[in-house]
CSV table of C-alpha atoms and ligand atoms in Angstrom, one decimal:
chain,number,residue,atom,x,y,z
A,109,MET,CA,6.4,67.8,22.9
A,110,LYS,CA,9.3,65.9,24.6
A,111,LYS,CA,9.8,62.4,25.8
A,112,LEU,CA,12.4,60.4,27.7
A,113,ILE,CA,13.5,57.6,25.4
A,114,ARG,CA,15.6,54.6,26.6
A,115,PHE,CA,17.3,52.3,24.2
A,116,THR,CA,20.4,50.2,23.7
A,117,LEU,CA,23.0,52.0,21.8
A,118,ASN,CA,26.0,50.0,20.6
A,119,GLY,CA,25.5,47.6,23.5
A,120,SER,CA,25.0,50.2,26.3
A,121,GLU,CA,21.7,51.2,27.9
A,122,VAL,CA,21.2,54.9,27.3
A,123,SER,CA,18.4,57.4,27.7
A,124,ALA,CA,17.8,61.0,26.6
A,125,GLU,CA,15.0,63.5,26.6
A,126,VAL,CA,14.3,64.3,23.0
A,127,PRO,CA,11.9,66.7,21.2
A,128,SER,CA,9.1,65.0,19.1
A,129,HIS,CA,10.3,66.4,15.8
A,130,LYS,CA,13.8,64.9,16.0
A,131,MET,CA,14.9,62.1,13.8
A,132,LEU,CA,17.2,59.4,15.1
A,133,LEU,CA,20.1,60.7,13.0
A,134,GLU,CA,20.1,64.1,14.8
A,135,VAL,CA,19.9,62.4,18.2
A,136,LEU,CA,22.8,60.1,17.4
A,137,ARG,CA,25.0,62.9,16.1
A,138,GLU,CA,24.0,65.7,18.5
A,139,THR,CA,23.1,64.1,21.7
A,140,PHE,CA,25.4,61.0,21.6
A,141,GLU,CA,28.1,62.6,19.5
A,142,LEU,CA,28.3,59.6,17.2
A,143,THR,CA,29.3,61.1,13.9
A,144,GLY,CA,29.6,57.9,12.0
A,145,PRO,CA,26.1,58.1,10.6
A,146,LYS,CA,26.1,61.1,8.2
A,147,GLU,CA,23.5,63.3,6.7
A,148,GLY,CA,23.8,63.2,2.9
A,149,CYS,CA,20.3,63.9,1.4
A,150,GLY,CA,18.2,63.7,4.5
A,151,GLN,CA,15.4,62.2,2.4
A,152,GLY,CA,16.0,58.5,2.2
A,153,GLU,CA,17.9,58.5,-1.1
A,154,CYS,CA,21.6,58.1,-0.3
A,155,GLY,CA,22.0,55.8,2.7
A,156,ALA,CA,24.8,57.8,4.4
A,157,CYS,CA,22.7,57.8,7.6
A,158,THR,CA,22.2,54.0,7.7
A,159,VAL,CA,22.2,52.4,11.1
A,160,LEU,CA,20.7,49.1,12.4
A,161,VAL,CA,17.5,49.2,14.5
A,162,ASP,CA,16.8,45.8,16.1
A,163,GLY,CA,19.2,44.4,13.5
A,164,LEU,CA,17.5,45.8,10.4
A,165,SER,CA,19.1,48.6,8.3
A,166,VAL,CA,17.2,51.8,8.3
A,167,ASN,CA,17.7,55.4,7.1
A,168,SER,CA,18.1,57.2,10.4
A,169,CYS,CA,17.3,60.5,8.7
A,170,LEU,CA,13.7,59.3,8.3
A,171,TYR,CA,13.4,57.4,11.6
A,172,PRO,CA,11.5,59.4,14.3
A,173,ALA,CA,13.6,59.4,17.5
A,174,PHE,CA,10.5,58.6,19.6
A,175,GLU,CA,10.3,55.2,17.8
A,176,VAL,CA,13.6,53.9,19.1
A,177,ASP,CA,12.3,53.8,22.7
A,178,GLY,CA,13.0,50.2,23.9
A,179,LYS,CA,14.9,49.2,20.8
A,180,GLU,CA,18.5,48.3,20.0
A,181,VAL,CA,20.5,50.7,17.8
A,182,THR,CA,23.8,49.9,16.2
A,183,THR,CA,26.0,52.5,14.4
A,184,VAL,CA,29.3,51.9,12.7
A,185,GLU,CA,31.0,52.8,16.0
A,186,GLY,CA,29.4,49.8,17.5
A,187,LEU,CA,31.1,47.3,15.2
A,188,ILE,CA,34.5,47.9,16.9
A,189,GLY,CA,35.4,44.9,19.1
A,190,GLU,CA,37.5,44.6,22.2
A,191,GLY,CA,40.9,46.2,22.1
A,192,ASN,CA,39.8,48.6,19.3
A,193,LYS,CA,39.7,45.7,16.8
A,194,LEU,CA,37.9,46.5,13.6
A,195,ASP,CA,35.0,44.3,12.4
A,196,PRO,CA,36.0,42.1,9.4
A,197,ILE,CA,33.8,44.2,7.2
A,198,GLN,CA,35.7,47.4,8.2
A,199,GLU,CA,39.0,45.6,7.8
A,200,ALA,CA,38.1,44.5,4.3
A,201,PHE,CA,37.1,48.0,3.3
A,202,VAL,CA,40.5,49.3,4.4
A,203,GLU,CA,42.4,46.6,2.8
A,204,HIS,CA,40.6,46.5,-0.6
A,205,GLY,CA,40.1,50.2,-1.3
A,206,GLY,CA,36.4,50.3,-0.4
A,207,VAL,CA,37.0,53.7,1.1
A,208,GLN,CA,38.0,56.9,-0.7
A,209,CYS,CA,36.6,60.1,0.7
A,210,GLY,CA,34.8,58.0,3.3
A,211,PHE,CA,31.5,59.9,3.5
A,212,CYS,CA,29.4,56.9,2.3
A,213,THR,CA,31.5,54.3,4.2
A,214,PRO,CA,29.7,54.1,7.6
A,215,GLY,CA,26.3,53.7,5.9
A,216,MET,CA,27.8,51.3,3.3
A,217,ILE,CA,29.3,49.2,6.1
A,218,MET,CA,26.1,49.0,8.0
A,219,SER,CA,24.2,47.8,4.9
A,220,ALA,CA,26.9,45.2,4.4
A,221,LYS,CA,26.6,44.2,8.0
A,222,ALA,CA,22.8,43.7,7.7
A,223,LEU,CA,23.3,41.8,4.5
A,224,LEU,CA,25.9,39.4,5.9
A,225,GLU,CA,24.0,38.7,9.1
A,226,GLU,CA,21.1,37.5,7.0
A,227,ASN,CA,23.0,36.0,4.1
A,228,PRO,CA,26.6,35.1,5.1
A,229,ARG,CA,27.6,33.9,1.5
A,230,PRO,CA,26.0,36.5,-0.8
A,231,THR,CA,26.5,36.3,-4.6
A,232,GLU,CA,27.8,39.4,-6.4
A,233,ASP,CA,24.2,40.2,-7.4
A,234,GLU,CA,22.9,39.9,-3.9
A,235,ILE,CA,25.7,42.2,-2.7
A,236,LYS,CA,24.7,44.8,-5.3
A,237,LYS,CA,21.1,44.6,-4.2
A,238,GLY,CA,22.1,44.7,-0.5
A,239,ILE,CA,23.9,48.1,-1.1
A,240,SER,CA,21.3,49.5,-3.6
A,241,GLY,CA,20.2,52.0,-1.0
A,242,ASN,CA,23.7,53.5,-0.6
A,243,LEU,CA,25.2,55.9,-3.0
A,244,CYS,CA,29.0,56.4,-3.4
A,245,ARG,CA,30.4,59.3,-5.4
A,246,CYS,CA,34.0,58.2,-5.4
A,247,THR,CA,34.7,54.5,-5.8
A,248,GLY,CA,32.5,53.4,-8.7
A,249,TYR,CA,31.4,50.6,-6.3
A,250,VAL,CA,33.7,47.9,-7.7
A,251,GLN,CA,36.1,48.0,-4.7
A,252,ILE,CA,33.1,48.2,-2.3
A,253,VAL,CA,31.6,45.0,-3.8
A,254,GLU,CA,35.0,43.4,-3.7
A,255,SER,CA,35.5,44.4,0.0
A,256,ILE,CA,32.1,42.9,1.0
A,257,LYS,CA,33.0,39.7,-0.9
A,258,LYS,CA,36.3,39.5,1.0
A,259,ALA,CA,34.6,40.3,4.3
A,260,ALA,CA,32.2,37.4,3.7
A,261,GLN,CA,35.1,35.0,3.1
A,262,LYS,CA,36.9,36.2,6.2
A,263,ARG,CA,33.9,35.9,8.4
A,264,GLY,CA,33.2,32.5,7.1
A,265,SER,CA,36.7,31.2,7.7
B,1022,MET,CA,11.5,70.9,8.9
B,1023,ARG,CA,9.0,72.6,11.1
B,1024,ARG,CA,8.5,71.3,14.6
B,1025,PHE,CA,5.7,68.8,15.2
B,1026,ASP,CA,4.2,66.7,17.9
B,1027,TYR,CA,4.4,62.9,17.7
B,1028,TYR,CA,1.7,60.7,19.1
B,1029,GLN,CA,2.1,56.9,19.6
B,1030,PRO,CA,-1.4,55.4,20.1
B,1031,GLN,CA,-1.4,51.7,21.0
B,1032,SER,CA,-4.9,50.9,19.7
B,1033,LEU,CA,-7.1,51.9,16.8
B,1034,SER,CA,-9.6,53.6,19.1
B,1035,GLU,CA,-6.9,55.6,20.7
B,1036,ALA,CA,-5.7,56.7,17.2
B,1037,PHE,CA,-9.2,57.7,16.1
B,1038,ASN,CA,-9.7,59.8,19.3
B,1039,LEU,CA,-6.4,61.6,18.7
B,1040,MET,CA,-7.2,62.2,15.0
B,1041,GLU,CA,-10.7,63.6,15.9
B,1042,ARG,CA,-9.2,65.9,18.5
B,1043,LEU,CA,-6.4,67.1,16.2
B,1044,LYS,CA,-8.4,67.1,12.9
B,1045,GLY,CA,-6.9,69.2,10.2
B,1046,ASP,CA,-3.6,69.5,12.1
B,1047,ALA,CA,-2.4,65.9,12.1
B,1048,VAL,CA,-1.7,63.1,9.7
B,1049,TYR,CA,-1.1,59.4,10.3
B,1050,VAL,CA,2.4,58.1,9.8
B,1051,ALA,CA,3.3,54.5,9.1
B,1052,GLY,CA,6.9,54.0,7.9
B,1053,GLY,CA,7.2,57.7,7.1
B,1054,THR,CA,9.0,57.2,3.8
B,1055,ASP,CA,6.5,59.3,2.0
B,1056,VAL,CA,5.2,61.6,4.8
B,1057,ILE,CA,8.5,62.5,6.4
B,1058,VAL,CA,10.1,63.0,3.1
B,1059,LYS,CA,7.2,65.4,2.1
B,1060,MET,CA,7.6,67.3,5.4
B,1061,LYS,CA,11.4,67.6,4.8
B,1062,GLN,CA,10.7,68.9,1.3
B,1063,GLY,CA,8.2,71.4,2.7
B,1064,ALA,CA,5.3,70.0,0.7
B,1065,ILE,CA,3.3,69.5,3.8
B,1066,SER,CA,3.7,70.8,7.4
B,1067,PRO,CA,1.3,69.1,9.8
B,1068,LYS,CA,1.4,70.2,13.4
B,1069,ALA,CA,1.3,66.5,14.6
B,1070,LEU,CA,2.0,63.0,13.4
B,1071,ILE,CA,0.0,60.1,14.7
B,1072,SER,CA,2.1,57.0,14.4
B,1073,LEU,CA,0.5,53.7,13.6
B,1074,ARG,CA,3.6,51.6,14.5
B,1075,GLY,CA,2.3,50.7,18.0
B,1076,ILE,CA,-1.1,49.4,16.9
B,1077,GLU,CA,-1.0,45.6,17.1
B,1078,GLU,CA,-4.3,45.3,15.2
B,1079,LEU,CA,-2.7,46.5,12.0
B,1080,ARG,CA,0.2,44.0,12.0
B,1081,GLY,CA,0.6,40.5,10.8
B,1082,MET,CA,-0.5,38.3,7.9
B,1083,GLU,CA,-3.1,35.6,8.2
B,1084,SER,CA,-3.9,32.8,5.7
B,1085,ASP,CA,-7.6,31.9,5.4
B,1086,GLY,CA,-7.6,30.2,2.0
B,1087,GLY,CA,-6.7,33.6,0.7
B,1088,ILE,CA,-4.5,36.0,2.6
B,1089,LYS,CA,-5.2,39.0,4.9
B,1090,LEU,CA,-2.4,41.6,5.3
B,1091,GLY,CA,-2.5,44.1,8.1
B,1092,SER,CA,-1.9,47.5,6.6
B,1093,MET,CA,1.4,47.8,8.7
B,1094,VAL,CA,2.9,44.8,7.0
B,1095,LEU,CA,6.4,45.8,5.7
B,1096,PHE,CA,7.6,45.3,2.2
B,1097,ARG,CA,10.5,43.4,3.9
B,1098,GLU,CA,8.0,40.8,5.1
B,1099,LEU,CA,6.1,40.5,1.8
B,1100,GLU,CA,9.5,40.1,0.0
B,1101,ARG,CA,10.4,37.1,2.2
B,1102,ASP,CA,7.1,35.4,3.0
B,1103,PRO,CA,7.2,32.0,1.2
B,1104,HIS,CA,3.4,31.8,0.9
B,1105,VAL,CA,3.2,35.2,-0.7
B,1106,GLY,CA,6.0,34.2,-3.1
B,1107,ALA,CA,4.3,31.0,-4.1
B,1108,LYS,CA,0.7,32.2,-4.7
B,1109,TYR,CA,0.8,36.0,-5.0
B,1110,TYR,CA,3.9,36.3,-7.1
B,1111,ALA,CA,3.0,39.7,-8.5
B,1112,MET,CA,2.9,41.1,-4.9
B,1113,LYS,CA,6.2,39.5,-4.0
B,1114,GLU,CA,7.8,40.8,-7.1
B,1115,ALA,CA,6.5,44.4,-6.5
B,1116,ALA,CA,7.7,44.2,-2.9
B,1117,SER,CA,11.2,43.1,-3.8
B,1118,LEU,CA,11.6,45.8,-6.5
B,1119,LEU,CA,10.4,48.6,-4.3
B,1120,ALA,CA,13.2,51.1,-3.4
B,1121,ASN,CA,16.0,49.5,-1.5
B,1122,PRO,CA,16.6,47.4,1.7
B,1123,GLN,CA,16.5,50.4,4.1
B,1124,ILE,CA,13.2,51.6,2.7
B,1125,ARG,CA,11.7,48.1,2.6
B,1126,ASN,CA,12.6,47.6,6.2
B,1127,VAL,CA,10.2,50.4,7.3
B,1128,ALA,CA,7.8,51.1,4.4
B,1129,THR,CA,4.4,49.5,4.7
B,1130,ILE,CA,1.9,48.3,2.2
B,1131,GLY,CA,-0.8,50.5,3.8
B,1132,GLY,CA,1.4,53.6,3.4
B,1133,ASN,CA,2.1,52.8,-0.2
B,1134,LEU,CA,-1.6,52.5,-0.9
B,1135,CYS,CA,-2.8,55.5,1.2
B,1136,ASN,CA,-0.1,57.7,-0.3
B,1137,ALA,CA,-1.9,56.9,-3.6
B,1138,ALA,CA,0.8,57.8,-6.0
B,1139,PRO,CA,-0.3,56.8,-9.5
B,1140,SER,CA,3.1,54.9,-9.6
B,1141,ALA,CA,2.5,53.0,-6.3
B,1142,ASP,CA,4.0,49.5,-6.9
B,1143,SER,CA,1.6,47.6,-4.7
B,1144,ALA,CA,-1.5,48.8,-6.6
B,1145,PRO,CA,-1.3,46.9,-9.9
B,1146,PRO,CA,-0.7,43.5,-8.2
B,1147,LEU,CA,-3.6,44.1,-5.8
B,1148,ILE,CA,-5.9,45.1,-8.7
B,1149,VAL,CA,-5.2,41.9,-10.7
B,1150,LEU,CA,-5.5,39.7,-7.6
B,1151,ASP,CA,-9.0,41.1,-7.0
B,1152,ALA,CA,-8.1,42.5,-3.5
B,1153,ALA,CA,-10.5,44.2,-1.2
B,1154,PHE,CA,-9.7,46.7,1.5
B,1155,LEU,CA,-11.1,46.9,5.0
B,1156,LEU,CA,-11.4,50.5,6.1
B,1157,GLU,CA,-12.2,51.4,9.7
B,1158,GLY,CA,-13.2,54.6,11.4
B,1159,PRO,CA,-14.8,55.5,14.8
B,1160,GLY,CA,-18.2,54.6,13.4
B,1161,GLY,CA,-17.3,51.1,12.2
B,1162,SER,CA,-15.7,49.4,9.3
B,1163,ARG,CA,-16.5,48.9,5.6
B,1164,GLU,CA,-15.1,46.7,2.8
B,1165,ILE,CA,-14.4,48.1,-0.6
B,1166,PRO,CA,-12.9,46.7,-3.8
B,1167,VAL,CA,-9.4,47.9,-4.5
B,1168,GLU,CA,-10.5,49.9,-7.6
B,1169,GLU,CA,-12.8,52.2,-5.6
B,1170,PHE,CA,-10.0,53.1,-3.2
B,1171,PHE,CA,-8.0,55.5,-5.5
B,1172,THR,CA,-9.8,58.7,-6.5
B,1173,GLY,CA,-6.9,60.8,-8.0
B,1174,PRO,CA,-3.2,61.4,-7.6
B,1175,GLY,CA,-2.6,61.4,-3.8
B,1176,SER,CA,-6.2,61.0,-3.0
B,1177,THR,CA,-8.3,58.0,-1.8
B,1178,CYS,CA,-11.8,57.4,-0.6
B,1179,LEU,CA,-10.7,57.3,3.0
B,1180,GLU,CA,-12.8,59.6,5.3
B,1181,ASP,CA,-10.9,62.1,7.5
B,1182,VAL,CA,-10.4,59.9,10.5
B,1183,GLU,CA,-10.5,56.5,8.7
B,1184,ILE,CA,-7.6,54.1,8.7
B,1185,LEU,CA,-6.9,51.4,6.1
B,1186,ARG,CA,-6.9,48.4,8.4
B,1187,GLU,CA,-6.5,45.3,6.2
B,1188,ILE,CA,-5.9,44.1,2.7
B,1189,ARG,CA,-7.8,41.0,1.7
B,1190,ILE,CA,-6.7,38.9,-1.2
B,1191,PRO,CA,-8.7,35.8,-2.3
B,1192,ALA,CA,-6.9,32.6,-3.1
B,1193,PRO,CA,-5.8,32.6,-6.8
B,1194,GLU,CA,-7.7,30.0,-8.9
B,1195,ASN,CA,-6.1,26.8,-10.0
B,1196,LYS,CA,-4.4,27.0,-13.4
B,1197,SER,CA,-3.9,30.8,-13.0
B,1198,GLY,CA,-0.7,32.8,-12.9
B,1199,ASN,CA,0.1,36.4,-12.0
B,1200,ALA,CA,3.0,38.7,-12.6
B,1201,PHE,CA,4.3,42.2,-12.0
B,1202,VAL,CA,6.8,44.1,-14.2
B,1203,LYS,CA,8.3,47.6,-13.7
B,1204,LEU,CA,10.4,50.0,-15.6
B,1205,GLY,CA,12.4,52.6,-13.7
B,1206,ARG,CA,15.6,54.5,-14.4
B,1207,LEU,CA,17.2,51.8,-12.3
B,1208,LYS,CA,15.1,48.7,-11.6
B,1209,GLN,CA,14.4,49.7,-8.0
B,1210,ASP,CA,13.5,53.3,-8.7
B,1211,ILE,CA,10.0,54.7,-8.5
B,1212,ALA,CA,8.3,53.4,-11.6
B,1213,VAL,CA,8.2,55.2,-14.9
B,1214,VAL,CA,5.5,52.6,-15.7
B,1215,ASN,CA,4.5,49.4,-13.9
B,1216,ALA,CA,2.1,46.7,-14.8
B,1217,ALA,CA,0.6,43.5,-13.5
B,1218,ALA,CA,-1.4,40.7,-15.1
B,1219,MET,CA,-3.3,37.6,-14.1
B,1220,VAL,CA,-4.5,34.9,-16.5
B,1221,MET,CA,-6.5,31.7,-15.8
B,1222,MET,CA,-6.0,29.1,-18.6
B,1223,GLU,CA,-8.0,26.0,-19.5
B,1224,GLY,CA,-7.1,23.8,-22.4
B,1225,GLY,CA,-5.0,26.6,-24.0
B,1226,VAL,CA,-7.9,29.1,-23.7
B,1227,CYS,CA,-7.8,32.1,-21.3
B,1228,LYS,CA,-10.9,31.9,-19.2
B,1229,ARG,CA,-10.2,34.9,-17.0
B,1230,CYS,CA,-7.8,37.8,-17.3
B,1231,ARG,CA,-6.9,40.9,-15.2
B,1232,VAL,CA,-4.6,43.7,-16.3
B,1233,ALA,CA,-3.5,46.8,-14.5
B,1234,VAL,CA,-1.0,49.6,-15.2
B,1235,GLY,CA,0.5,52.3,-13.0
B,1236,ALA,CA,2.0,55.8,-13.6
B,1237,VAL,CA,0.1,56.3,-16.8
B,1238,ALA,CA,-3.1,57.9,-15.5
B,1239,PRO,CA,-4.3,59.9,-12.4
B,1240,THR,CA,-4.8,56.6,-10.5
B,1241,PRO,CA,-3.5,53.0,-11.0
B,1242,LEU,CA,-5.6,51.8,-13.9
B,1243,ARG,CA,-7.5,48.5,-14.5
B,1244,LEU,CA,-7.7,47.8,-18.3
B,1245,ARG,CA,-11.0,46.1,-18.8
B,1246,GLU,CA,-10.9,46.4,-22.6
B,1247,ILE,CA,-7.6,44.5,-22.7
B,1248,GLU,CA,-9.0,41.8,-20.4
B,1249,GLN,CA,-11.9,41.3,-22.8
B,1250,MET,CA,-9.6,41.1,-25.7
B,1251,VAL,CA,-7.6,38.3,-24.0
B,1252,GLU,CA,-10.4,36.3,-22.5
B,1253,GLY,CA,-11.9,33.5,-24.6
B,1254,GLY,CA,-8.9,32.7,-26.8
B,1255,SER,CA,-5.3,31.6,-26.8
B,1256,ILE,CA,-2.5,34.0,-25.8
B,1257,ASP,CA,-0.2,34.2,-28.9
B,1258,GLU,CA,2.1,36.7,-30.5
B,1259,GLU,CA,-0.7,38.1,-32.7
B,1260,LEU,CA,-2.9,38.8,-29.8
B,1261,LEU,CA,-0.1,40.3,-27.7
B,1262,GLY,CA,0.7,42.6,-30.6
B,1263,ALA,CA,-2.9,43.8,-30.7
B,1264,VAL,CA,-2.8,44.2,-27.0
B,1265,GLU,CA,0.3,46.4,-27.1
B,1266,SER,CA,-1.3,48.8,-29.6
B,1267,LYS,CA,-4.6,49.0,-27.7
B,1268,VAL,CA,-2.9,49.7,-24.4
B,1269,LYS,CA,-1.2,52.8,-25.9
B,1270,GLU,CA,-4.7,54.1,-26.8
B,1271,LEU,CA,-6.1,53.5,-23.4
B,1272,VAL,CA,-3.5,55.2,-21.2
B,1273,SER,CA,-3.3,59.0,-20.5
B,1274,PRO,CA,0.2,59.6,-19.1
B,1275,ILE,CA,1.8,62.9,-18.2
B,1276,THR,CA,5.3,64.2,-18.5
B,1277,ASP,CA,7.2,64.7,-15.3
B,1278,VAL,CA,10.8,64.5,-13.9
B,1279,ARG,CA,10.9,60.7,-14.4
B,1280,SER,CA,9.7,60.5,-18.0
B,1281,THR,CA,7.8,62.0,-20.9
B,1282,GLN,CA,4.2,61.3,-21.9
B,1283,GLU,CA,5.3,59.8,-25.2
B,1284,TYR,CA,7.8,57.4,-23.7
B,1285,ARG,CA,5.3,56.3,-21.0
B,1286,ARG,CA,2.7,55.6,-23.6
B,1287,GLU,CA,5.1,53.6,-25.7
B,1288,VAL,CA,6.4,51.4,-22.8
B,1289,SER,CA,3.1,50.8,-21.2
B,1290,GLY,CA,2.1,48.6,-24.2
B,1291,ILE,CA,5.3,46.7,-23.9
B,1292,LEU,CA,5.1,46.2,-20.2
B,1293,VAL,CA,1.5,44.9,-20.3
B,1294,LYS,CA,2.6,42.5,-23.0
B,1295,ARG,CA,5.5,41.3,-20.8
B,1296,ALA,CA,3.3,41.0,-17.7
B,1297,LEU,CA,0.8,38.9,-19.7
B,1298,LYS,CA,3.5,36.6,-21.1
B,1299,GLU,CA,5.0,36.1,-17.6
B,1300,ALA,CA,1.6,35.4,-16.1
B,1301,LEU,CA,0.9,32.9,-18.8
B,1302,THR,CA,4.2,31.1,-18.1
B,1303,ARG,CA,3.3,31.0,-14.4
B,1304,ALA,CA,-0.2,29.6,-15.2
B,1305,GLN,CA,1.4,26.8,-17.0
B,1306,MET,CA,3.9,25.9,-14.3
C,1037,FAD,C1,14.2,56.5,-1.8
C,1037,FAD,C2,12.8,56.2,-2.0
C,1037,FAD,C3,12.5,55.2,-2.9
C,1037,FAD,C4,11.1,54.9,-3.1
C,1037,FAD,N1,10.8,53.9,-4.1
C,1037,FAD,C5,9.6,53.5,-4.3
C,1037,FAD,C6,9.2,52.6,-5.3
C,1037,FAD,O1,10.1,52.0,-5.9
C,1037,FAD,N2,7.9,52.2,-5.4
C,1037,FAD,C7,6.9,52.8,-4.7
C,1037,FAD,O2,5.8,52.4,-4.9
C,1037,FAD,N3,7.2,53.7,-3.8
C,1037,FAD,C8,8.5,54.1,-3.5
C,1037,FAD,N4,8.8,55.1,-2.6
C,1037,FAD,C9,7.7,55.7,-1.8
C,1037,FAD,C10,7.4,55.1,-0.4
C,1037,FAD,O3,8.5,54.4,0.1
C,1037,FAD,C11,6.3,54.0,-0.5
C,1037,FAD,O4,5.1,54.6,-1.0
C,1037,FAD,C12,6.0,53.4,0.9
C,1037,FAD,O5,5.3,52.2,0.8
C,1037,FAD,C13,5.2,54.3,1.8
C,1037,FAD,O6,4.9,53.6,3.0
C,1037,FAD,P1,5.2,54.2,4.5
C,1037,FAD,O7,4.8,53.1,5.4
C,1037,FAD,O8,6.5,54.7,4.6
C,1037,FAD,O9,4.1,55.4,4.4
C,1037,FAD,P2,4.0,56.8,5.2
C,1037,FAD,O10,4.9,57.7,4.6
C,1037,FAD,O11,4.1,56.6,6.6
C,1037,FAD,O12,2.5,57.2,4.8
C,1037,FAD,C14,2.1,57.5,3.5
C,1037,FAD,C15,0.7,58.1,3.5
C,1037,FAD,O13,-0.3,57.1,3.9
C,1037,FAD,C16,-1.0,57.5,5.0
C,1037,FAD,N5,-1.2,56.2,5.8
C,1037,FAD,C17,-0.2,55.3,6.1
C,1037,FAD,N6,-0.7,54.2,6.6
C,1037,FAD,C18,-2.1,54.4,6.7
C,1037,FAD,C19,-3.2,53.6,7.1
C,1037,FAD,N7,-3.0,52.4,7.6
C,1037,FAD,N8,-4.4,54.2,7.0
C,1037,FAD,C20,-4.6,55.4,6.6
C,1037,FAD,N9,-3.6,56.2,6.1
C,1037,FAD,C21,-2.4,55.7,6.2
C,1037,FAD,C22,-0.2,58.6,5.7
C,1037,FAD,O14,-0.9,59.5,6.4
C,1037,FAD,C23,0.5,59.2,4.5
C,1037,FAD,O15,-0.4,60.1,3.9
C,1037,FAD,C24,10.1,55.4,-2.3
C,1037,FAD,C25,10.4,56.4,-1.3
C,1037,FAD,C26,11.8,56.7,-1.2
C,1037,FAD,C27,12.1,57.7,-0.1
C,1038,FES,S1,20.8,61.1,4.7
C,1038,FES,FE1,19.4,59.5,5.1
C,1038,FES,S2,19.3,58.6,3.2
C,1038,FES,FE2,20.5,60.3,2.7
C,1039,FES,S1,34.0,56.9,-0.7
C,1039,FES,FE1,33.4,58.9,-1.2
C,1039,FES,S2,31.3,58.7,-1.3
C,1039,FES,FE2,31.9,56.7,-1.2
């Protein structure tokens, strides 16, 4: 079974004919060549595939592609502003050592984005809860939490 | 993962028609956080999924003294709803401790119940809140008490084509409090054991009590013997000690990847005690 899906991807109207068994992650990576979202576990455990659908963070590895028809999808690539300017969250991750190997980073940043959109001044505990669906094997999380704190300050100022 | 078809009915009757046509080959899918994971693990391989996401009749919450929750209500919504937080605290607590933000943004209360894991976090709160479920099929609908819903690990009393349409929770009584507690490897992991309690107090005496535990028996378990021990007296340390020992006798846990039988038995007593204490505190607020 196939279907023509139309949705907004990082601000642009797009469409694609996709098979019914595809998850959003595969469509993003294979059809649209957006390799920010990654496949870690493929089962909802690691958050490497996190993207926003209508502003809410979801695991794109478990999100049926048919369901994004008519919706708005944002990946880490969509955070880049005019003139290739990084989002304050991305900048903070670079400046404060929130990135090591980088595999978890796109998902981590999208969780941070969803958190800060809803709660611009999160406490440390709220930050930890906000990224509780994202695993990182490298950093030990301290610099990631720090980066998100700094990003919140920067966005606020 | 094997290929599968994906249907997106826009009404209940359309969903029933599809399921009757595809019987045996299709399963319903809500948020997919159980179904799609099982398919990826190869545990099930249906030829088709019938999505409930487009069915308006299954969405939304409605206050009518008590509260009616459409089965497609998300844990995200339960976690944030002020009315749920104020009156149905056990439900709010279970919602905010379930998995992580990405899962809560798509996982539904109906999916959690119909998946029927003995550890399902929404079950103990609904048991102690005396919830009832509205089930609907092509032939009509029926209402059943929450306890009749679960029939074993992963199985419910739903007929082949039937859908869980709505969860109905009556208004909690005055002077009552309810609470949910959970023990996981991390707080937000699938429960090693979970428990909920409700107490209604009058002049220091417990007039009505409900207790339920999860992940210690084939289905979420209501503990009537404990309720009888608690009703009719004050809730003090001595009683709670006796409750703790009795719970350990009543449960029948298994050993699996998350925990051993012995550990589950041990902590189930402690969690019931904690849930009762917290419900008592909330009854006195
Ligand atoms: C990383 C991770 C962590 C998790 N942590 C927890 C946790 O802490 N606590 C917990 O309890 N669970 C947890 N789960 C399990 C799961 O997320 C929940 O059970 C969730 O509520 C399932 O809801 P869903 O909408 O995704 O259901 P689905 O996967 O869409 O459906 C589940 C089952 O119910 C059936 N179904 C769904 N809706 C209906 C309906 N209205 N009528 C009839 N049948 C229906 C489906 O056919 C399927 O059999 C976790 C899962 C993952 C992947
Ligand atoms: S790849 Fe989606 S959660 Fe791990
Ligand atoms: S930076 Fe390597 S997994 Fe997080």
